[in-house]
Amino acid sequence: MKVAAGSDHGGFALKRELCAALRAAGHEVADLGSHDETSVDYPDYARAVARAVARGEADRGLLCCGSGIGMAIAANKVAGVRAAVVSDPYSARMSRAHNDANVLCLGGRVVGGELAKDCLRAFLETPFEGGRHARRVAKLDEPDGER
């Protein structure tokens, strides 16, 4: 599987650890930055990863920041992206099985490396169940139409 990965300074160390684990497991990783702990703007990296997933350049995305929340908000603005913030393997599995999430967001200040690896493994290994969930996921792509 090809995974596009990105982080800001708050998630850089976790992203580095997870990218190494992905490569060790035989996955291809496109590290789209950041490349050190210098303060950066997380939306730039969230968009890069989200666009790579939306364009089909990566099968899944991985985003890390301090909490995972900012990355998810930014990534979900890209059409076709369903980014989920998780902090446990169960939520990672459900984000895939029921929501067909294609970008995993983790908080480097929330989860430790081993727990994050468990979340990532669950996210990558869990298929979308389809069925009744497909109808619901399709509604996520409908424009809201209200202002």
PDB file of N, CA and C in Angstrom, residues 40-96:
ATOM      1  N   VAL A  40       5.721  25.173  11.705  1.00  0.00           N
ATOM      2  CA  VAL A  40       5.128  25.318  10.373  1.00  0.00           C
ATOM      3  C   VAL A  40       3.607  25.392  10.521  1.00  0.00           C
ATOM      4  N   ASP A  41       2.937  25.689   9.427  1.00  0.00           N
ATOM      5  CA  ASP A  41       1.476  25.779   9.401  1.00  0.00           C
ATOM      6  C   ASP A  41       0.891  24.436   8.975  1.00  0.00           C
ATOM      7  N   TYR A  42       0.184  23.782   9.881  1.00  0.00           N
ATOM      8  CA  TYR A  42      -0.332  22.435   9.613  1.00  0.00           C
ATOM      9  C   TYR A  42      -1.258  22.339   8.395  1.00  0.00           C
ATOM     10  N   PRO A  43      -2.063  23.368   8.047  1.00  0.00           N
ATOM     11  CA  PRO A  43      -2.932  23.187   6.879  1.00  0.00           C
ATOM     12  C   PRO A  43      -2.171  22.902   5.582  1.00  0.00           C
ATOM     13  N   ASP A  44      -0.965  23.419   5.462  1.00  0.00           N
ATOM     14  CA  ASP A  44      -0.184  23.184   4.241  1.00  0.00           C
ATOM     15  C   ASP A  44       0.109  21.703   4.054  1.00  0.00           C
ATOM     16  N   TYR A  45       0.456  21.013   5.111  1.00  0.00           N
ATOM     17  CA  TYR A  45       0.804  19.596   5.040  1.00  0.00           C
ATOM     18  C   TYR A  45      -0.442  18.730   4.970  1.00  0.00           C
ATOM     19  N   ALA A  46      -1.498  19.155   5.651  1.00  0.00           N
ATOM     20  CA  ALA A  46      -2.764  18.420   5.565  1.00  0.00           C
ATOM     21  C   ALA A  46      -3.286  18.439   4.138  1.00  0.00           C
ATOM     22  N   ARG A  47      -3.242  19.590   3.502  1.00  0.00           N
ATOM     23  CA  ARG A  47      -3.714  19.690   2.114  1.00  0.00           C
ATOM     24  C   ARG A  47      -2.874  18.838   1.174  1.00  0.00           C
ATOM     25  N   ALA A  48      -1.568  18.848   1.350  1.00  0.00           N
ATOM     26  CA  ALA A  48      -0.698  18.065   0.464  1.00  0.00           C
ATOM     27  C   ALA A  48      -1.037  16.581   0.542  1.00  0.00           C
ATOM     28  N   VAL A  49      -1.200  16.071   1.753  1.00  0.00           N
ATOM     29  CA  VAL A  49      -1.532  14.655   1.923  1.00  0.00           C
ATOM     30  C   VAL A  49      -2.939  14.383   1.413  1.00  0.00           C
ATOM     31  N   ALA A  50      -3.896  15.223   1.766  1.00  0.00           N
ATOM     32  CA  ALA A  50      -5.279  15.016   1.339  1.00  0.00           C
ATOM     33  C   ALA A  50      -5.391  15.028  -0.182  1.00  0.00           C
ATOM     34  N   ARG A  51      -4.709  15.942  -0.821  1.00  0.00           N
ATOM     35  CA  ARG A  51      -4.752  15.999  -2.288  1.00  0.00           C
ATOM     36  C   ARG A  51      -4.123  14.761  -2.909  1.00  0.00           C
ATOM     37  N   ALA A  52      -3.049  14.249  -2.323  1.00  0.00           N
ATOM     38  CA  ALA A  52      -2.420  13.029  -2.848  1.00  0.00           C
ATOM     39  C   ALA A  52      -3.394  11.852  -2.766  1.00  0.00           C
ATOM     40  N   VAL A  53      -4.138  11.762  -1.684  1.00  0.00           N
ATOM     41  CA  VAL A  53      -5.128  10.693  -1.536  1.00  0.00           C
ATOM     42  C   VAL A  53      -6.286  10.908  -2.509  1.00  0.00           C
ATOM     43  N   ALA A  54      -6.802  12.118  -2.577  1.00  0.00           N
ATOM     44  CA  ALA A  54      -7.942  12.417  -3.451  1.00  0.00           C
ATOM     45  C   ALA A  54      -7.609  12.177  -4.919  1.00  0.00           C
ATOM     46  N   ARG A  55      -6.381  12.432  -5.313  1.00  0.00           N
ATOM     47  CA  ARG A  55      -5.957  12.239  -6.710  1.00  0.00           C
ATOM     48  C   ARG A  55      -5.602  10.788  -7.021  1.00  0.00           C
ATOM     49  N   GLY A  56      -5.570   9.934  -6.000  1.00  0.00           N
ATOM     50  CA  GLY A  56      -5.208   8.540  -6.217  1.00  0.00           C
ATOM     51  C   GLY A  56      -3.712   8.302  -6.262  1.00  0.00           C
ATOM     52  N   GLU A  57      -2.934   9.295  -5.847  1.00  0.00           N
ATOM     53  CA  GLU A  57      -1.480   9.147  -5.817  1.00  0.00           C
ATOM     54  C   GLU A  57      -1.035   8.336  -4.605  1.00  0.00           C
ATOM     55  N   ALA A  58      -1.921   8.178  -3.634  1.00  0.00           N
ATOM     56  CA  ALA A  58      -1.669   7.368  -2.443  1.00  0.00           C
ATOM     57  C   ALA A  58      -2.966   6.644  -2.098  1.00  0.00           C
ATOM     58  N   ASP A  59      -2.811   5.442  -1.547  1.00  0.00           N
ATOM     59  CA  ASP A  59      -3.989   4.671  -1.146  1.00  0.00           C
ATOM     60  C   ASP A  59      -4.614   5.219   0.128  1.00  0.00           C
ATOM     61  N   ARG A  60      -3.765   5.645   1.049  1.00  0.00           N
ATOM     62  CA  ARG A  60      -4.217   6.188   2.326  1.00  0.00           C
ATOM     63  C   ARG A  60      -3.301   7.338   2.720  1.00  0.00           C
ATOM     64  N   GLY A  61      -3.770   8.123   3.673  1.00  0.00           N
ATOM     65  CA  GLY A  61      -2.984   9.221   4.197  1.00  0.00           C
ATOM     66  C   GLY A  61      -2.788   9.095   5.690  1.00  0.00           C
ATOM     67  N   LEU A  62      -1.687   9.652   6.156  1.00  0.00           N
ATOM     68  CA  LEU A  62      -1.352   9.700   7.575  1.00  0.00           C
ATOM     69  C   LEU A  62      -0.943  11.125   7.899  1.00  0.00           C
ATOM     70  N   LEU A  63      -1.610  11.727   8.883  1.00  0.00           N
ATOM     71  CA  LEU A  63      -1.290  13.089   9.302  1.00  0.00           C
ATOM     72  C   LEU A  63      -1.090  13.126  10.804  1.00  0.00           C
ATOM     73  N   CYS A  64      -0.041  13.818  11.235  1.00  0.00           N
ATOM     74  CA  CYS A  64       0.249  13.951  12.661  1.00  0.00           C
ATOM     75  C   CYS A  64       0.499  15.412  12.995  1.00  0.00           C
ATOM     76  N   CYS A  65      -0.174  15.868  14.041  1.00  0.00           N
ATOM     77  CA  CYS A  65       0.109  17.180  14.614  1.00  0.00           C
ATOM     78  C   CYS A  65       0.037  16.999  16.121  1.00  0.00           C
ATOM     79  N   GLY A  66      -0.054  18.046  16.876  1.00  0.00           N
ATOM     80  CA  GLY A  66      -0.093  17.906  18.324  1.00  0.00           C
ATOM     81  C   GLY A  66      -1.275  17.092  18.811  1.00  0.00           C
ATOM     82  N   SER A  67      -2.461  17.392  18.289  1.00  0.00           N
ATOM     83  CA  SER A  67      -3.680  16.695  18.713  1.00  0.00           C
ATOM     84  C   SER A  67      -4.301  15.838  17.626  1.00  0.00           C
ATOM     85  N   GLY A  68      -3.977  16.095  16.368  1.00  0.00           N
ATOM     86  CA  GLY A  68      -4.619  15.432  15.237  1.00  0.00           C
ATOM     87  C   GLY A  68      -5.830  16.190  14.733  1.00  0.00           C
ATOM     88  N   ILE A  69      -6.349  17.083  15.547  1.00  0.00           N
ATOM     89  CA  ILE A  69      -7.603  17.764  15.220  1.00  0.00           C
ATOM     90  C   ILE A  69      -7.440  18.764  14.073  1.00  0.00           C
ATOM     91  N   GLY A  70      -6.454  19.628  14.162  1.00  0.00           N
ATOM     92  CA  GLY A  70      -6.256  20.625  13.105  1.00  0.00           C
ATOM     93  C   GLY A  70      -6.007  19.981  11.756  1.00  0.00           C
ATOM     94  N   MET A  71      -5.215  18.927  11.746  1.00  0.00           N
ATOM     95  CA  MET A  71      -4.947  18.209  10.500  1.00  0.00           C
ATOM     96  C   MET A  71      -6.238  17.655   9.906  1.00  0.00           C
ATOM     97  N   ALA A  72      -7.087  17.075  10.749  1.00  0.00           N
ATOM     98  CA  ALA A  72      -8.335  16.496  10.253  1.00  0.00           C
ATOM     99  C   ALA A  72      -9.254  17.571   9.678  1.00  0.00           C
ATOM    100  N   ILE A  73      -9.351  18.694  10.370  1.00  0.00           N
ATOM    101  CA  ILE A  73     -10.206  19.777   9.871  1.00  0.00           C
ATOM    102  C   ILE A  73      -9.723  20.229   8.502  1.00  0.00           C
ATOM    103  N   ALA A  74      -8.432  20.435   8.365  1.00  0.00           N
ATOM    104  CA  ALA A  74      -7.880  20.896   7.086  1.00  0.00           C
ATOM    105  C   ALA A  74      -8.018  19.837   6.001  1.00  0.00           C
ATOM    106  N   ALA A  75      -7.725  18.596   6.304  1.00  0.00           N
ATOM    107  CA  ALA A  75      -7.789  17.525   5.302  1.00  0.00           C
ATOM    108  C   ALA A  75      -9.211  17.308   4.810  1.00  0.00           C
ATOM    109  N   ASN A  76     -10.180  17.429   5.701  1.00  0.00           N
ATOM    110  CA  ASN A  76     -11.568  17.186   5.320  1.00  0.00           C
ATOM    111  C   ASN A  76     -12.143  18.262   4.409  1.00  0.00           C
ATOM    112  N   LYS A  77     -11.414  19.322   4.179  1.00  0.00           N
ATOM    113  CA  LYS A  77     -11.856  20.339   3.228  1.00  0.00           C
ATOM    114  C   LYS A  77     -11.582  19.928   1.781  1.00  0.00           C
ATOM    115  N   VAL A  78     -10.800  18.883   1.579  1.00  0.00           N
ATOM    116  CA  VAL A  78     -10.481  18.398   0.238  1.00  0.00           C
ATOM    117  C   VAL A  78     -11.539  17.374  -0.164  1.00  0.00           C
ATOM    118  N   ALA A  79     -12.185  17.609  -1.308  1.00  0.00           N
ATOM    119  CA  ALA A  79     -13.235  16.708  -1.783  1.00  0.00           C
ATOM    120  C   ALA A  79     -12.705  15.287  -1.911  1.00  0.00           C
ATOM    121  N   GLY A  80     -13.499  14.337  -1.432  1.00  0.00           N
ATOM    122  CA  GLY A  80     -13.132  12.933  -1.525  1.00  0.00           C
ATOM    123  C   GLY A  80     -12.323  12.412  -0.356  1.00  0.00           C
ATOM    124  N   VAL A  81     -11.992  13.289   0.571  1.00  0.00           N
ATOM    125  CA  VAL A  81     -11.196  12.882   1.731  1.00  0.00           C
ATOM    126  C   VAL A  81     -12.115  12.741   2.940  1.00  0.00           C
ATOM    127  N   ARG A  82     -11.881  11.662   3.666  1.00  0.00           N
ATOM    128  CA  ARG A  82     -12.567  11.427   4.929  1.00  0.00           C
ATOM    129  C   ARG A  82     -11.488  11.163   5.962  1.00  0.00           C
ATOM    130  N   ALA A  83     -11.118  12.206   6.669  1.00  0.00           N
ATOM    131  CA  ALA A  83     -10.034  12.131   7.651  1.00  0.00           C
ATOM    132  C   ALA A  83     -10.619  11.944   9.038  1.00  0.00           C
ATOM    133  N   ALA A  84     -10.037  11.026   9.789  1.00  0.00           N
ATOM    134  CA  ALA A  84     -10.536  10.710  11.126  1.00  0.00           C
ATOM    135  C   ALA A  84      -9.419  10.857  12.149  1.00  0.00           C
ATOM    136  N   VAL A  85      -9.732  11.547  13.241  1.00  0.00           N
ATOM    137  CA  VAL A  85      -8.814  11.638  14.378  1.00  0.00           C
ATOM    138  C   VAL A  85      -9.114  10.446  15.281  1.00  0.00           C
ATOM    139  N   VAL A  86      -8.095   9.662  15.587  1.00  0.00           N
ATOM    140  CA  VAL A  86      -8.294   8.520  16.482  1.00  0.00           C
ATOM    141  C   VAL A  86      -7.200   8.499  17.538  1.00  0.00           C
ATOM    142  N   SER A  87      -7.506   7.829  18.639  1.00  0.00           N
ATOM    143  CA  SER A  87      -6.495   7.660  19.685  1.00  0.00           C
ATOM    144  C   SER A  87      -6.544   6.255  20.273  1.00  0.00           C
ATOM    145  N   ASP A  88      -7.242   5.352  19.555  1.00  0.00           N
ATOM    146  CA  ASP A  88      -7.300   3.960  19.990  1.00  0.00           C
ATOM    147  C   ASP A  88      -7.581   3.079  18.773  1.00  0.00           C
ATOM    148  N   PRO A  89      -7.165   1.824  18.806  1.00  0.00           N
ATOM    149  CA  PRO A  89      -7.351   0.932  17.656  1.00  0.00           C
ATOM    150  C   PRO A  89      -8.818   0.695  17.284  1.00  0.00           C
ATOM    151  N   TYR A  90      -9.704   0.647  18.274  1.00  0.00           N
ATOM    152  CA  TYR A  90     -11.120   0.443  17.957  1.00  0.00           C
ATOM    153  C   TYR A  90     -11.644   1.569  17.060  1.00  0.00           C
ATOM    154  N   SER A  91     -11.354   2.809  17.421  1.00  0.00           N
ATOM    155  CA  SER A  91     -11.798   3.947  16.607  1.00  0.00           C
ATOM    156  C   SER A  91     -11.160   3.912  15.225  1.00  0.00           C
ATOM    157  N   ALA A  92      -9.921   3.484  15.146  1.00  0.00           N
ATOM    158  CA  ALA A  92      -9.251   3.361  13.848  1.00  0.00           C
ATOM    159  C   ALA A  92      -9.973   2.338  12.975  1.00  0.00           C
ATOM    160  N   ARG A  93     -10.323   1.189  13.567  1.00  0.00           N
ATOM    161  CA  ARG A  93     -11.055   0.159  12.815  1.00  0.00           C
ATOM    162  C   ARG A  93     -12.422   0.674  12.364  1.00  0.00           C
ATOM    163  N   MET A  94     -13.137   1.315  13.264  1.00  0.00           N
ATOM    164  CA  MET A  94     -14.476   1.789  12.918  1.00  0.00           C
ATOM    165  C   MET A  94     -14.438   2.910  11.885  1.00  0.00           C
ATOM    166  N   SER A  95     -13.390   3.739  11.919  1.00  0.00           N
ATOM    167  CA  SER A  95     -13.276   4.805  10.920  1.00  0.00           C
ATOM    168  C   SER A  95     -13.180   4.222   9.517  1.00  0.00           C
ATOM    169  N   ARG A  96     -12.585   3.052   9.407  1.00  0.00           N
ATOM    170  CA  ARG A  96     -12.490   2.368   8.116  1.00  0.00           C
ATOM    171  C   ARG A  96     -13.749   1.556   7.822  1.00  0.00           C
TER     172      ARG A  96
END
